[in-house]
Amino acid sequence: RSQKPVYNFSFEGNPQASPWAAEALRHGFTASATLPIFRNGLLWAVMGAYLGDGDTIDAEIEKILNDLSQDIGFGLDRLDLTHRERDANAFNIALLNSLTVGVNVMRYPDRVIERINDRMLALAGVSSHEALVGLSSRAYFDDEAAFKRAGEFAQEVLTTGHGKSRDVPFVKTDGSVIFMDISGQRIDSVDGIARIVWTHIDVTERRHSEQIIRELSEARASLLANTTAGISLVRYPERIFTEVNQGFLKIMGYTHADEVLGQTTAQIYPSLGENHRIRSLAKQILQSGHGHIRDLCLVRHDGQAIYADVSGQSLRDATNPKHAVIVWTLVDVSERYRLTRALADQAQRDPLTGLPNRRALEDEFAKAIARAQRHQRMLAMVMLDLDDFKPINDTYGHIEGDRVLRVIAERLQAHLRRTDFVARLGGDEFVLLIEDANNWDEISTVLNKLSEAIQLPLPLEDGRHIQVSFSAGVATYPHIDTDNPDTLMRAADQALYENKAHKLDRLSFWTCYGQNTQQRQNWAQSLLYAGGVRVFYQPIMDNLSRRIVGIEALARLSAADGRILPPAEFLPQLTTQDLWALTQQLLTQALGDLKALEQIHAPLWLSFNLDPQNMSDTSIDWLRDTLAHTTLPAERITVEILESSNFSEQQAALSHLAELKELGVMLALDDVGSAYSSLLRLRDLPVDKIKLDQGFVRGLADNPEDIQFVKAMMDLATGLELDLVVEGIETDDILDAMTVLGVQTLQGYGIARPLPMPELIDFLQQPARAKRVHPTSLLGLYAKQIHIHALLKSSIKQNPGLINQKQFHQCLALQATRGTAADWVAINALEDQIFTALIEAYRAQQGHKASPAY
């Protein structure tokens, strides 16, 4: 219990040992000793020693026993220490080998590797410790210089106790080189030998990535320095420049980046409007990642305004996640902007006079009517037409005529008020917008001032002078309550027409619509301008497929009592200006209807009539604008020009036809055959189709020989590569005859009468007519005979118009009955007789004597 040695010097003389004395003596033991054995400082066991043969425990034996028990305890402690050291060593080895970094212990100064972990073996490219432990580290290095530098670094670690080095090259056993970050820690060993524990981290991939980043950075720097585009990095929300390239400095007129960096972007935006545009774009980019705008106005360092296309890409500021960065790229497009504006200005300018054109007039009218409505002021539209301008062109030539128009334009601009507007519609027609007029007197004052300026003598190139005047028609808002420029223009045009029509008895060179024009309107004009136009459509059939392929838009007027008035009743009541207004209303409605018909039927082409008198620069400009505002292809629109006796002889008309053709529309010459002059010049006209005068077709039942004319027109159209449309298909017999002849495109009551839109829709949904193979009428049989005869005569290269049908048919019948080849002689004889008779008739008509009989 006392954990101290207990000595029993004699069993006989020790009362405390009496309980064991008899047993001890029986075994011959006379004395004993009990000693504690300690292990790691704790009682671990008890050692007992027994003496016999009368021996006793003296001081020497006591010392021996004490030393023995202590030696046993010390031995046990040493054994435990060895076990612990072995476990600790195994743990350390496992710990070292589990590290993801390479570790070795190197002895100095001989630089021999004493210990190494598995990761270091892998980094070195070996599989066993024996391959490196006990060897010099020289094999790590590519040359002596590198080995020497490593030794110098080790000496620093031995001196200071620790150290680090980056990107140190190491040679693996296979000869490849890797790069490592190393750190060393000196070990102060009890044996006095200098050692360093080295830690190695493989940074080859990092070094490679850094190299790539470095190369990319160099490439980026080179790109930024050499690209012509301006690139800037702007931090948000402060909108501060953090980086700019040389392109940006050059475009914006700066010399050094320091002039920009740290400054806000507000210094390069000249107005609140542009500032708002870029703010909105930046907000979009920060939300979606990217964005761009065109033609942004910027101000250079020298104050000059430029225009740029700007795009942006959002980034995140790695140094401050709360901030965002936008990479802005700007390209100087000032030249393009100026060119685009110039082209846009040209598109709204009359090329001859430089005045605004019709398109510009429409834009300006929208602004002017808005101002008039907002300020409740009067707005006057004035249609101005030079009096007797055509004789100037005819007398002095078009060059002088153009010069006169330019001078007139200059005088109009010079003598109008600053708030007024002038445009040229074409020819000698001008339009004025007079704003802020309080009454008619103010309008009169402006017009009188213009009249005085225009009537000043005009010098010509040859020194002579001429004098011109003008007529004007005025329409005003709010007296005509509309925001439609066409409505006001039609009223002004009507007033102009009235003024020119009563030139001899007029009190003024201008007339205002509403003062006397409405009183002079007839009933047809009243219906026309009161919205009474109705459009009917007559289907046009492809006779080969028997399907409807087109429609002709025909105008009707709706009377107050609901009656639909045909053209024969109202056209004589309309003036040339009225006809143009009628055409405008008709085409506007027809284009909308044609678009709607696409929902129920294959695409149709649309034709409408344009009176030659209405062909002018103004009408062509209107057609151009109208076609530009529809999605329908221009080639599906056919403009039918009515053939007149002198139409094809007018050079201006031919020029207008060429302009119409440039719009992309198809041109058709209507009522062909009614004017011989156009028929002669048909080859020179830029038309795509001809429409045969229906008078030749409607009377075929009474005059079947007119089929010859139809056949001749077919041959003419084929030779000129024109499409032929035959109108006047009134009866089934006529339809049969045209089918036999092979006419492809037909129109007339025998197919369908002109229909209002609802009835047209019903008609188009009906099945196509059945095709015909053989003639079904006498007229059809007659046409068939003519067709066969034409083929026969073509085969013998004779003119079919010189053959008397009846006699020829009798001869053919005789030949068919007798069936002898000699009968062809009779046919030839008959032809000779016909030719002789024609020649004699011609000579008699010309006053010559008859030739002797053959």
PDB file of N, CA and C in Angstrom, residues 364-365 367-369 371 378-380 412-423 432-437 446:
ATOM      1  N   GLU A 364     -44.090  67.646 -92.688  1.00  0.00           N
ATOM      2  CA  GLU A 364     -44.269  68.996 -92.165  1.00  0.00           C
ATOM      3  C   GLU A 364     -45.737  69.270 -91.855  1.00  0.00           C
ATOM      4  N   PHE A 365     -46.642  68.734 -92.691  1.00  0.00           N
ATOM      5  CA  PHE A 365     -48.069  68.949 -92.452  1.00  0.00           C
ATOM      6  C   PHE A 365     -48.483  68.348 -91.113  1.00  0.00           C
ATOM      7  N   LYS A 367     -46.747  68.038 -88.452  1.00  0.00           N
ATOM      8  CA  LYS A 367     -46.308  68.935 -87.382  1.00  0.00           C
ATOM      9  C   LYS A 367     -47.146  70.217 -87.366  1.00  0.00           C
ATOM     10  N   ALA A 368     -47.421  70.742 -88.560  1.00  0.00           N
ATOM     11  CA  ALA A 368     -48.159  72.010 -88.640  1.00  0.00           C
ATOM     12  C   ALA A 368     -49.584  71.855 -88.142  1.00  0.00           C
ATOM     13  N   ILE A 369     -50.251  70.749 -88.511  1.00  0.00           N
ATOM     14  CA  ILE A 369     -51.638  70.562 -88.071  1.00  0.00           C
ATOM     15  C   ILE A 369     -51.685  70.362 -86.563  1.00  0.00           C
ATOM     16  N   ARG A 371     -49.620  71.755 -84.414  1.00  0.00           N
ATOM     17  CA  ARG A 371     -49.463  73.092 -83.825  1.00  0.00           C
ATOM     18  C   ARG A 371     -50.755  73.889 -83.948  1.00  0.00           C
ATOM     19  N   MET A 378     -55.278  79.081 -87.404  1.00  0.00           N
ATOM     20  CA  MET A 378     -55.617  78.685 -88.764  1.00  0.00           C
ATOM     21  C   MET A 378     -54.372  78.147 -89.472  1.00  0.00           C
ATOM     22  N   LEU A 379     -54.570  77.121 -90.299  1.00  0.00           N
ATOM     23  CA  LEU A 379     -53.513  76.577 -91.155  1.00  0.00           C
ATOM     24  C   LEU A 379     -54.044  76.561 -92.581  1.00  0.00           C
ATOM     25  N   ALA A 380     -53.316  77.187 -93.492  1.00  0.00           N
ATOM     26  CA  ALA A 380     -53.744  77.249 -94.893  1.00  0.00           C
ATOM     27  C   ALA A 380     -52.809  76.414 -95.755  1.00  0.00           C
ATOM     28  N   LEU A 412     -39.919  82.135-103.953  1.00  0.00           N
ATOM     29  CA  LEU A 412     -40.903  81.673-102.969  1.00  0.00           C
ATOM     30  C   LEU A 412     -40.268  81.567-101.590  1.00  0.00           C
ATOM     31  N   GLN A 413     -39.084  80.968-101.526  1.00  0.00           N
ATOM     32  CA  GLN A 413     -38.411  80.819-100.233  1.00  0.00           C
ATOM     33  C   GLN A 413     -38.040  82.173 -99.640  1.00  0.00           C
ATOM     34  N   ALA A 414     -37.608  83.080-100.488  1.00  0.00           N
ATOM     35  CA  ALA A 414     -37.132  84.375 -99.994  1.00  0.00           C
ATOM     36  C   ALA A 414     -38.255  85.246 -99.464  1.00  0.00           C
ATOM     37  N   HIS A 415     -39.473  85.087 -99.968  1.00  0.00           N
ATOM     38  CA  HIS A 415     -40.556  86.001 -99.606  1.00  0.00           C
ATOM     39  C   HIS A 415     -41.615  85.359 -98.720  1.00  0.00           C
ATOM     40  N   LEU A 416     -41.393  84.112 -98.302  1.00  0.00           N
ATOM     41  CA  LEU A 416     -42.289  83.508 -97.319  1.00  0.00           C
ATOM     42  C   LEU A 416     -41.851  83.904 -95.918  1.00  0.00           C
ATOM     43  N   ARG A 417     -42.771  83.872 -94.999  1.00  0.00           N
ATOM     44  CA  ARG A 417     -42.426  84.125 -93.602  1.00  0.00           C
ATOM     45  C   ARG A 417     -41.622  82.945 -93.054  1.00  0.00           C
ATOM     46  N   ARG A 418     -40.924  83.199 -91.961  1.00  0.00           N
ATOM     47  CA  ARG A 418     -40.076  82.162 -91.372  1.00  0.00           C
ATOM     48  C   ARG A 418     -40.878  80.937 -90.952  1.00  0.00           C
ATOM     49  N   THR A 419     -42.126  81.141 -90.574  1.00  0.00           N
ATOM     50  CA  THR A 419     -42.949  80.032 -90.087  1.00  0.00           C
ATOM     51  C   THR A 419     -43.651  79.273 -91.203  1.00  0.00           C
ATOM     52  N   ASP A 420     -43.539  79.768 -92.462  1.00  0.00           N
ATOM     53  CA  ASP A 420     -44.251  79.130 -93.566  1.00  0.00           C
ATOM     54  C   ASP A 420     -43.370  78.074 -94.238  1.00  0.00           C
ATOM     55  N   PHE A 421     -43.984  77.300 -95.098  1.00  0.00           N
ATOM     56  CA  PHE A 421     -43.309  76.141 -95.705  1.00  0.00           C
ATOM     57  C   PHE A 421     -43.711  76.061 -97.172  1.00  0.00           C
ATOM     58  N   VAL A 422     -42.743  75.709 -98.038  1.00  0.00           N
ATOM     59  CA  VAL A 422     -43.030  75.550 -99.463  1.00  0.00           C
ATOM     60  C   VAL A 422     -42.417  74.243 -99.945  1.00  0.00           C
ATOM     61  N   ALA A 423     -43.157  73.528-100.812  1.00  0.00           N
ATOM     62  CA  ALA A 423     -42.684  72.277-101.402  1.00  0.00           C
ATOM     63  C   ALA A 423     -43.054  72.272-102.878  1.00  0.00           C
ATOM     64  N   LEU A 432     -47.877  75.458-100.578  1.00  0.00           N
ATOM     65  CA  LEU A 432     -47.468  76.281 -99.449  1.00  0.00           C
ATOM     66  C   LEU A 432     -48.265  75.873 -98.216  1.00  0.00           C
ATOM     67  N   LEU A 433     -47.608  75.922 -97.064  1.00  0.00           N
ATOM     68  CA  LEU A 433     -48.289  75.814 -95.772  1.00  0.00           C
ATOM     69  C   LEU A 433     -48.096  77.145 -95.055  1.00  0.00           C
ATOM     70  N   ILE A 434     -49.196  77.834 -94.813  1.00  0.00           N
ATOM     71  CA  ILE A 434     -49.145  79.134 -94.143  1.00  0.00           C
ATOM     72  C   ILE A 434     -49.743  78.963 -92.753  1.00  0.00           C
ATOM     73  N   GLU A 435     -48.898  79.138 -91.737  1.00  0.00           N
ATOM     74  CA  GLU A 435     -49.322  78.927 -90.352  1.00  0.00           C
ATOM     75  C   GLU A 435     -49.600  80.265 -89.657  1.00  0.00           C
ATOM     76  N   ASP A 436     -50.286  80.131 -88.531  1.00  0.00           N
ATOM     77  CA  ASP A 436     -50.517  81.271 -87.629  1.00  0.00           C
ATOM     78  C   ASP A 436     -51.231  82.434 -88.309  1.00  0.00           C
ATOM     79  N   ALA A 437     -52.116  82.124 -89.251  1.00  0.00           N
ATOM     80  CA  ALA A 437     -52.921  83.189 -89.864  1.00  0.00           C
ATOM     81  C   ALA A 437     -54.202  83.367 -89.057  1.00  0.00           C
ATOM     82  N   VAL A 446     -49.872  87.466 -97.638  1.00  0.00           N
ATOM     83  CA  VAL A 446     -48.752  86.588 -97.987  1.00  0.00           C
ATOM     84  C   VAL A 446     -48.770  86.266 -99.474  1.00  0.00           C
TER      85      VAL A 446
END
